[in-house]
Amino acid sequence: MSSPNPLVTVIVPNYNYAATLGRCLEAIQAQTYSPLEILVADDCSTDDSVAVAESMGVTVISTRRNAGQAVARNLGAAHARGEILFFVDSDLVIEPDAVANAVKVLNADPKVGAICGIEDPVPLIRDKMIKEYRALQYHYWSLTPNGIVSFLFSAMFAIRADVFAEVGPFDPRLRWSEEVEFGHRLSRNYQIRLTADLRGRHDPDDSLRGLLRKLFHRGRVRVPLYARKKEFAQGFETASRVWSSVAAFLAVPSVALPVVFGWPWALAPVLLLAISVAADAGMYRFVLAERGALFLAYYTAVHFLVNLTISAAAIAGLAQWATSRKFRRMYDDPPRPLTRPTLLPEHP
C-alpha cells in the first residue's frame, strides 16, 4: 500500500514525437498532484525531442539503440524513484487531475494493479479525417461495461512500483503486443481498471495505411497469446465485434455468389454488411450523435476496411501459428521480475 501522498514518477516513452512532446510535458507539469518526478525515456529519437524536453527542465534518459516502447518503458521504470509509476505516451496530453485520480484509486484498493485512462473522442491535432475516425472509434471501444480489462491501455496508465517489480518488466522482444502480454501477467493476480477518471487527448495515426498496418500486426501477433489463454482479451474484443469483423470479411467474397448461383444471391453481401453494422450498432449511433450523418458515412467506410484488416490479421496469425513453432512459442518465456538496474537495455 502506498503512503497517502507518495512520490509519483511520470514516465514518458518517446520516439520522434517532438511535435507533441512539449504539450505532453506541459500537461504533466500542470498536474494538481504533488510530489512529481518527470522522466522522458527517449528511444534514440532523430528529431528535436531531446532538445524539447531539456528546454522544459525535464530529465531525459536514453536507450542505447532504438529498441521499441517496451524497452523505453522499462528504462524509465529502472530510473524512477516514485512509489507509483505513471506512464504517458508522448503524443498524449492528460487532464490536470489525472495523476491525483490515479493515486486515489491505487491507494484505495490494493486489488487494483493498474489503472488505465480513456482517450477523448476528439484528437489532439485536428488536421486529418483519419484521426477523427480513430479518436471516436478508440474512445467508444474503451467504454467497457464494468471498467475491468485484461490488458493495458498503455498510452496512459498508472501502476504501483512494487507491483511493476513483482510482475516483471515489459517483454523487450515484443513490438506490437507488449501491453497485451504484460496485462496477461498482471491480471493473474490484480485487476486492471479502465476509467474516465483518467482522461487525455491523443494524436492518432495520420494515415489510413499506417493505421491499418498497425492493426494488422497487432492482431496477428496476439493469436499465439489468445491460443494459450483460450479466450480473447477482456475489453476491446467483444463477441459482437468479432462477428462484425467476420461478417464484413465474408461480404467481400459473397459478391461473387450471384455470378455462380444467380441473381437472388445478390442479397448475400447486403445482408452480411447489415449484420456487420448491426453487431456494433451502438458505436454507429454514438458517431451519428457526435458528428452527424455525413461523417458517419465516412466513418462506416473506414471501419469496413478496419474490419477487413482485423479479420485478415486473425487469418494470417492462425496460419503462422499453424506453421511456425517459433511463432507459437513467442510468449512461452516471459521476462522474470528483475531488480531495477537490470531493466536497462544491453549494449548493442
Tab-separated table of C-alpha atoms in Angstrom:
chain	number	residue	atom	x	y	z
A	1	MET	CA	0.000	0.000	0.000
A	2	SER	CA	1.337	3.409	-0.963
A	3	SER	CA	1.593	6.266	1.518
A	4	PRO	CA	-1.217	8.886	1.388
A	5	ASN	CA	0.920	11.269	-0.648
A	6	PRO	CA	3.503	9.108	-2.452
A	7	LEU	CA	6.061	10.355	-4.926
A	8	VAL	CA	4.783	9.688	-8.437
A	9	THR	CA	7.223	9.243	-11.307
A	10	VAL	CA	5.670	10.166	-14.638
A	11	ILE	CA	7.453	8.267	-17.409
A	12	VAL	CA	7.127	9.483	-20.996
A	13	PRO	CA	8.442	6.957	-23.561
A	14	ASN	CA	9.236	8.826	-26.745
A	15	TYR	CA	10.462	8.278	-30.268
A	16	ASN	CA	10.376	11.212	-32.716
A	17	TYR	CA	7.356	12.994	-31.242
A	18	ALA	CA	8.877	16.444	-30.887
A	19	ALA	CA	5.702	17.911	-32.426
A	20	THR	CA	3.576	16.859	-29.430
A	21	LEU	CA	6.126	16.247	-26.661
A	22	GLY	CA	6.078	19.851	-25.461
A	23	ARG	CA	2.310	19.834	-24.973
A	24	CYS	CA	2.531	16.439	-23.278
A	25	LEU	CA	5.107	17.707	-20.768
A	26	GLU	CA	3.245	20.967	-20.148
A	27	ALA	CA	0.179	18.963	-19.151
A	28	ILE	CA	2.260	16.836	-16.768
A	29	GLN	CA	3.850	19.901	-15.204
A	30	ALA	CA	0.353	21.387	-14.720
A	31	GLN	CA	-0.913	18.427	-12.667
A	32	THR	CA	-2.760	19.235	-9.457
A	33	TYR	CA	-0.864	16.455	-7.675
A	34	SER	CA	2.471	16.767	-5.884
A	35	PRO	CA	5.168	15.450	-5.463
A	36	LEU	CA	6.030	14.530	-9.057
A	37	GLU	CA	9.142	13.312	-10.820
A	38	ILE	CA	9.154	13.507	-14.640
A	39	LEU	CA	11.338	11.309	-16.841
A	40	VAL	CA	11.439	11.232	-20.636
A	41	ALA	CA	12.678	7.827	-21.793
A	42	ASP	CA	13.847	8.639	-25.303
A	43	ASP	CA	14.259	5.748	-27.726
A	44	CYS	CA	17.084	7.323	-29.755
A	45	SER	CA	14.952	9.962	-31.470
A	46	THR	CA	16.303	11.571	-34.608
A	47	ASP	CA	14.193	14.744	-34.329
A	48	ASP	CA	14.305	17.570	-31.736
A	49	SER	CA	12.613	15.559	-28.964
A	50	VAL	CA	15.549	15.639	-26.556
A	51	ALA	CA	16.046	19.381	-27.025
A	52	VAL	CA	12.328	19.988	-26.405
A	53	ALA	CA	12.383	18.004	-23.166
A	54	GLU	CA	15.607	19.555	-21.892
A	55	SER	CA	14.345	23.056	-22.645
A	56	MET	CA	11.464	22.366	-20.251
A	57	GLY	CA	13.771	21.263	-17.447
A	58	VAL	CA	12.795	17.602	-17.690
A	59	THR	CA	15.210	14.745	-17.061
A	60	VAL	CA	15.937	12.771	-20.239
A	61	ILE	CA	17.294	9.230	-20.249
A	62	SER	CA	18.081	7.461	-23.491
A	63	THR	CA	18.101	3.883	-24.699
A	64	ARG	CA	21.379	2.808	-26.230
A	65	ARG	CA	19.683	1.948	-29.519
A	66	ASN	CA	16.204	2.237	-30.962
A	67	ALA	CA	14.503	-0.760	-29.389
A	68	GLY	CA	10.775	-0.021	-29.048
A	69	GLN	CA	8.374	1.165	-26.402
A	70	ALA	CA	8.789	-1.875	-24.171
A	71	VAL	CA	12.472	-1.087	-23.661
A	72	ALA	CA	11.798	2.641	-23.242
A	73	ARG	CA	9.179	1.993	-20.558
A	74	ASN	CA	11.482	-0.443	-18.763
A	75	LEU	CA	14.265	2.130	-18.881
A	76	GLY	CA	12.022	4.742	-17.293
A	77	ALA	CA	10.960	2.314	-14.562
A	78	ALA	CA	14.610	1.463	-13.892
A	79	HIS	CA	15.419	5.104	-13.147
A	80	ALA	CA	12.197	6.010	-11.341
A	81	ARG	CA	12.229	6.902	-7.644
A	82	GLY	CA	8.473	7.048	-7.196
A	83	GLU	CA	6.207	4.650	-5.314
A	84	ILE	CA	3.783	4.960	-8.210
A	85	LEU	CA	4.730	4.911	-11.895
A	86	PHE	CA	2.504	6.868	-14.272
A	87	PHE	CA	3.198	6.149	-17.951
A	88	VAL	CA	2.107	8.660	-20.599
A	89	ASP	CA	2.855	8.380	-24.316
A	90	SER	CA	4.483	11.475	-25.794
A	91	ASP	CA	1.625	12.064	-28.257
A	92	LEU	CA	-0.968	12.373	-25.489
A	93	VAL	CA	-1.995	15.285	-23.250
A	94	ILE	CA	-3.527	14.305	-19.901
A	95	GLU	CA	-6.110	16.232	-17.875
A	96	PRO	CA	-4.830	18.209	-14.824
A	97	ASP	CA	-6.354	15.783	-12.284
A	98	ALA	CA	-5.197	12.549	-13.954
A	99	VAL	CA	-2.319	11.779	-11.587
A	100	ALA	CA	-4.306	12.730	-8.479
A	101	ASN	CA	-7.172	10.441	-9.513
A	102	ALA	CA	-4.801	7.570	-10.241
A	103	VAL	CA	-3.166	7.843	-6.819
A	104	LYS	CA	-6.587	7.928	-5.155
A	105	VAL	CA	-7.727	4.701	-6.854
A	106	LEU	CA	-4.466	2.820	-6.288
A	107	ASN	CA	-4.351	3.824	-2.616
A	108	ALA	CA	-7.993	2.885	-2.052
A	109	ASP	CA	-7.949	-0.657	-3.433
A	110	PRO	CA	-4.887	-2.939	-3.252
A	111	LYS	CA	-6.601	-5.386	-5.639
A	112	VAL	CA	-6.163	-2.844	-8.440
A	113	GLY	CA	-2.767	-3.468	-10.009
A	114	ALA	CA	-3.020	-0.773	-12.663
A	115	ILE	CA	-5.423	1.955	-13.680
A	116	CYS	CA	-5.715	2.991	-17.327
A	117	GLY	CA	-7.216	6.121	-18.825
A	118	ILE	CA	-9.717	6.754	-21.596
A	119	GLU	CA	-8.819	8.960	-24.533
A	120	ASP	CA	-11.140	11.770	-25.621
A	121	PRO	CA	-13.239	11.287	-28.784
A	122	VAL	CA	-11.560	14.357	-30.297
A	123	PRO	CA	-7.919	14.116	-31.468
A	124	LEU	CA	-5.199	16.361	-30.079
A	125	ILE	CA	-4.317	17.786	-33.501
A	126	ARG	CA	-7.333	18.019	-35.816
A	127	ASP	CA	-5.646	18.035	-39.203
A	128	LYS	CA	-6.668	14.680	-40.755
A	129	MET	CA	-10.006	12.925	-41.189
A	130	ILE	CA	-8.465	9.586	-40.280
A	131	LYS	CA	-7.518	10.997	-36.875
A	132	GLU	CA	-11.166	11.950	-36.306
A	133	TYR	CA	-12.171	8.375	-37.105
A	134	ARG	CA	-9.585	6.801	-34.829
A	135	ALA	CA	-10.299	9.076	-31.879
A	136	LEU	CA	-14.023	8.273	-31.983
A	137	GLN	CA	-13.514	4.553	-32.558
A	138	TYR	CA	-10.899	4.102	-29.831
A	139	HIS	CA	-12.890	6.163	-27.332
A	140	TYR	CA	-16.088	4.190	-27.863
A	141	TRP	CA	-14.419	0.792	-27.762
A	142	SER	CA	-12.757	1.792	-24.473
A	143	LEU	CA	-16.125	2.226	-22.767
A	144	THR	CA	-16.314	-1.270	-21.284
A	145	PRO	CA	-19.349	-2.094	-19.116
A	146	ASN	CA	-17.564	-2.666	-15.792
A	147	GLY	CA	-14.208	-0.984	-16.416
A	148	ILE	CA	-12.229	-4.204	-15.841
A	149	VAL	CA	-9.906	-5.235	-18.702
A	150	SER	CA	-7.244	-7.900	-19.131
A	151	PHE	CA	-4.597	-5.895	-20.971
A	152	LEU	CA	-3.072	-2.486	-20.528
A	153	PHE	CA	-4.296	0.555	-22.382
A	154	SER	CA	-0.694	1.590	-22.321
A	155	ALA	CA	-0.854	5.156	-23.674
A	156	MET	CA	-1.883	6.355	-20.208
A	157	PHE	CA	-1.744	4.174	-17.101
A	158	ALA	CA	-0.529	4.118	-13.510
A	159	ILE	CA	0.873	1.185	-11.552
A	160	ARG	CA	2.483	0.850	-8.130
A	161	ALA	CA	6.237	0.421	-8.414
A	162	ASP	CA	6.197	-2.676	-6.213
A	163	VAL	CA	3.568	-4.295	-8.442
A	164	PHE	CA	5.638	-3.481	-11.546
A	165	ALA	CA	8.651	-5.098	-9.892
A	166	GLU	CA	6.589	-8.139	-8.873
A	167	VAL	CA	5.048	-8.725	-12.294
A	168	GLY	CA	8.241	-8.064	-14.181
A	169	PRO	CA	9.127	-5.650	-16.973
A	170	PHE	CA	7.590	-5.330	-20.413
A	171	ASP	CA	8.909	-8.026	-22.711
A	172	PRO	CA	11.638	-6.238	-24.722
A	173	ARG	CA	11.296	-8.757	-27.579
A	174	LEU	CA	7.786	-7.564	-28.412
A	175	ARG	CA	6.985	-4.565	-30.614
A	176	TRP	CA	3.258	-4.918	-31.293
A	177	SER	CA	1.807	-6.691	-28.275
A	178	GLU	CA	3.922	-5.852	-25.233
A	179	GLU	CA	0.969	-4.241	-23.424
A	180	VAL	CA	-1.273	-7.273	-24.018
A	181	GLU	CA	1.339	-9.717	-22.754
A	182	PHE	CA	2.143	-7.547	-19.725
A	183	GLY	CA	-1.561	-7.233	-18.944
A	184	HIS	CA	-1.925	-11.011	-19.157
A	185	ARG	CA	0.718	-11.428	-16.451
A	186	LEU	CA	-0.640	-8.586	-14.345
A	187	SER	CA	-4.287	-9.705	-14.444
A	188	ARG	CA	-3.442	-13.105	-12.965
A	189	ASN	CA	-3.252	-11.552	-9.500
A	190	TYR	CA	-4.579	-7.999	-9.880
A	191	GLN	CA	-7.379	-6.059	-11.506
A	192	ILE	CA	-6.656	-3.715	-14.400
A	193	ARG	CA	-9.207	-0.949	-14.270
A	194	LEU	CA	-10.127	1.325	-17.178
A	195	THR	CA	-11.754	4.573	-16.095
A	196	ALA	CA	-12.715	8.027	-17.346
A	197	ASP	CA	-11.234	9.441	-14.116
A	198	LEU	CA	-8.013	9.414	-16.148
A	199	ARG	CA	-8.543	11.281	-19.374
A	200	GLY	CA	-6.368	12.653	-22.109
A	201	ARG	CA	-6.363	13.784	-25.713
A	202	HIS	CA	-4.324	11.714	-28.160
A	203	ASP	CA	-2.792	12.428	-31.576
A	204	PRO	CA	-3.618	9.215	-33.516
A	205	ASP	CA	-2.119	7.857	-36.728
A	206	ASP	CA	-2.314	10.423	-39.518
A	207	SER	CA	-2.720	7.989	-42.426
A	208	LEU	CA	-5.123	5.169	-43.180
A	209	ARG	CA	-2.267	2.994	-44.357
A	210	GLY	CA	-0.360	3.486	-41.111
A	211	LEU	CA	-3.432	2.699	-39.016
A	212	LEU	CA	-4.285	-0.460	-40.959
A	213	ARG	CA	-0.680	-1.651	-40.809
A	214	LYS	CA	-0.635	-1.209	-37.038
A	215	LEU	CA	-3.961	-3.002	-36.577
A	216	PHE	CA	-2.857	-5.878	-38.812
A	217	HIS	CA	0.379	-6.564	-36.950
A	218	ARG	CA	-1.213	-6.105	-33.535
A	219	GLY	CA	-3.966	-8.570	-34.419
A	220	ARG	CA	-1.593	-11.096	-35.980
A	221	VAL	CA	0.807	-11.366	-33.043
A	222	ARG	CA	-1.977	-11.675	-30.482
A	223	VAL	CA	-3.058	-15.033	-31.890
A	224	PRO	CA	-0.450	-17.149	-30.006
A	225	LEU	CA	-1.320	-15.468	-26.704
A	226	TYR	CA	-5.057	-15.915	-27.183
A	227	ALA	CA	-4.453	-19.528	-28.218
A	228	ARG	CA	-2.627	-20.137	-24.932
A	229	LYS	CA	-5.345	-18.486	-22.861
A	230	LYS	CA	-8.142	-19.985	-24.984
A	231	GLU	CA	-10.001	-16.674	-24.788
A	232	PHE	CA	-9.875	-13.163	-26.134
A	233	ALA	CA	-8.645	-10.263	-24.049
A	234	GLN	CA	-11.304	-8.667	-21.879
A	235	GLY	CA	-12.059	-5.204	-23.206
A	236	PHE	CA	-11.948	-4.456	-26.934
A	237	GLU	CA	-12.556	-7.944	-28.308
A	238	THR	CA	-16.247	-8.460	-27.555
A	239	ALA	CA	-18.193	-11.226	-29.286
A	240	SER	CA	-20.292	-8.718	-31.225
A	241	ARG	CA	-17.185	-7.007	-32.615
A	242	VAL	CA	-15.732	-10.326	-33.666
A	243	TRP	CA	-18.933	-11.062	-35.584
A	244	SER	CA	-18.859	-7.572	-37.067
A	245	SER	CA	-15.394	-8.221	-38.487
A	246	VAL	CA	-16.256	-11.706	-39.714
A	247	ALA	CA	-19.428	-10.531	-41.464
A	248	ALA	CA	-17.591	-7.655	-43.151
A	249	PHE	CA	-14.859	-10.024	-44.319
A	250	LEU	CA	-17.350	-12.564	-45.714
A	251	ALA	CA	-19.186	-9.810	-47.569
A	252	VAL	CA	-16.249	-9.441	-49.964
A	253	PRO	CA	-16.192	-12.996	-51.450
A	254	SER	CA	-20.001	-13.127	-51.305
A	255	VAL	CA	-20.092	-10.577	-54.130
A	256	ALA	CA	-19.282	-13.480	-56.472
A	257	LEU	CA	-22.295	-15.558	-55.346
A	258	PRO	CA	-24.787	-14.041	-57.861
A	259	VAL	CA	-22.410	-14.897	-60.682
A	260	VAL	CA	-22.277	-18.543	-59.610
A	261	PHE	CA	-25.766	-19.173	-58.233
A	262	GLY	CA	-27.947	-16.497	-59.784
A	263	TRP	CA	-29.247	-13.021	-59.006
A	264	PRO	CA	-31.172	-13.854	-55.778
A	265	TRP	CA	-27.774	-14.321	-54.120
A	266	ALA	CA	-27.092	-10.609	-54.672
A	267	LEU	CA	-28.737	-10.082	-51.307
A	268	ALA	CA	-25.946	-12.011	-49.558
A	269	PRO	CA	-23.326	-9.208	-49.415
A	270	VAL	CA	-26.020	-6.710	-48.456
A	271	LEU	CA	-27.192	-8.948	-45.632
A	272	LEU	CA	-23.643	-9.544	-44.405
A	273	LEU	CA	-22.882	-5.821	-44.384
A	274	ALA	CA	-26.102	-5.225	-42.445
A	275	ILE	CA	-25.041	-7.868	-39.902
A	276	SER	CA	-21.620	-6.232	-39.593
A	277	VAL	CA	-23.155	-2.825	-38.856
A	278	ALA	CA	-25.827	-4.225	-36.516
A	279	ALA	CA	-23.219	-6.089	-34.451
A	280	ASP	CA	-21.675	-2.771	-33.416
A	281	ALA	CA	-24.787	-0.620	-33.750
A	282	GLY	CA	-24.120	1.284	-30.538
A	283	MET	CA	-20.863	2.608	-31.969
A	284	TYR	CA	-22.534	3.895	-35.127
A	285	ARG	CA	-25.277	5.593	-33.098
A	286	PHE	CA	-22.575	7.236	-31.000
A	287	VAL	CA	-20.761	8.542	-34.080
A	288	LEU	CA	-24.004	9.817	-35.580
A	289	ALA	CA	-24.841	11.715	-32.399
A	290	GLU	CA	-21.327	13.149	-32.133
A	291	ARG	CA	-20.615	14.095	-35.750
A	292	GLY	CA	-23.715	13.759	-37.910
A	293	ALA	CA	-24.757	11.697	-40.920
A	294	LEU	CA	-22.124	12.913	-43.393
A	295	PHE	CA	-19.211	11.974	-41.154
A	296	LEU	CA	-20.946	8.708	-40.284
A	297	ALA	CA	-20.795	7.729	-43.968
A	298	TYR	CA	-17.031	8.303	-43.991
A	299	TYR	CA	-16.649	6.542	-40.641
A	300	THR	CA	-18.610	3.488	-41.821
A	301	ALA	CA	-16.446	3.140	-44.934
A	302	VAL	CA	-13.216	3.360	-42.939
A	303	HIS	CA	-14.488	0.958	-40.309
A	304	PHE	CA	-15.334	-1.564	-43.031
A	305	LEU	CA	-11.648	-1.507	-44.029
A	306	VAL	CA	-10.668	-1.825	-40.367
A	307	ASN	CA	-12.912	-4.883	-40.012
A	308	LEU	CA	-11.336	-6.436	-43.099
A	309	THR	CA	-7.893	-5.785	-41.643
A	310	ILE	CA	-8.794	-7.334	-38.283
A	311	SER	CA	-10.095	-10.479	-39.987
A	312	ALA	CA	-7.072	-10.677	-42.280
A	313	ALA	CA	-4.795	-10.328	-39.255
A	314	ALA	CA	-6.549	-13.191	-37.484
A	315	ILE	CA	-6.267	-15.413	-40.567
A	316	ALA	CA	-2.588	-14.552	-41.042
A	317	GLY	CA	-1.916	-15.148	-37.353
A	318	LEU	CA	-3.664	-18.522	-37.399
A	319	ALA	CA	-1.726	-19.569	-40.492
A	320	GLN	CA	1.553	-18.520	-38.894
A	321	TRP	CA	0.577	-20.229	-35.641
A	322	ALA	CA	-0.105	-23.483	-37.532
A	323	THR	CA	3.158	-23.432	-39.483
A	324	SER	CA	5.729	-21.805	-37.193
A	325	ARG	CA	6.811	-23.310	-33.885
A	326	LYS	CA	8.724	-20.125	-33.088
A	327	PHE	CA	5.580	-18.044	-33.574
A	328	ARG	CA	3.511	-20.408	-31.395
A	329	ARG	CA	6.065	-20.085	-28.602
A	330	MET	CA	6.711	-16.339	-28.765
A	331	TYR	CA	5.060	-15.888	-25.340
A	332	ASP	CA	6.486	-19.020	-23.700
A	333	ASP	CA	9.283	-17.296	-21.776
A	334	PRO	CA	8.037	-14.006	-20.324
A	335	PRO	CA	10.618	-11.825	-18.588
A	336	ARG	CA	11.064	-12.534	-14.917
A	337	PRO	CA	10.809	-9.934	-12.160
A	338	LEU	CA	14.077	-8.035	-12.128
A	339	THR	CA	15.864	-5.536	-9.953
A	340	ARG	CA	15.800	-2.022	-11.312
A	341	PRO	CA	19.355	-1.823	-12.677
A	342	THR	CA	18.785	-4.946	-14.810
A	343	LEU	CA	15.825	-3.295	-16.531
A	344	LEU	CA	18.286	-1.272	-18.577
A	345	PRO	CA	18.832	-2.396	-22.174
A	346	GLU	CA	22.097	-4.071	-23.009
A	347	HIS	CA	24.745	-2.501	-25.191
A	348	PRO	CA	24.380	-3.410	-28.873
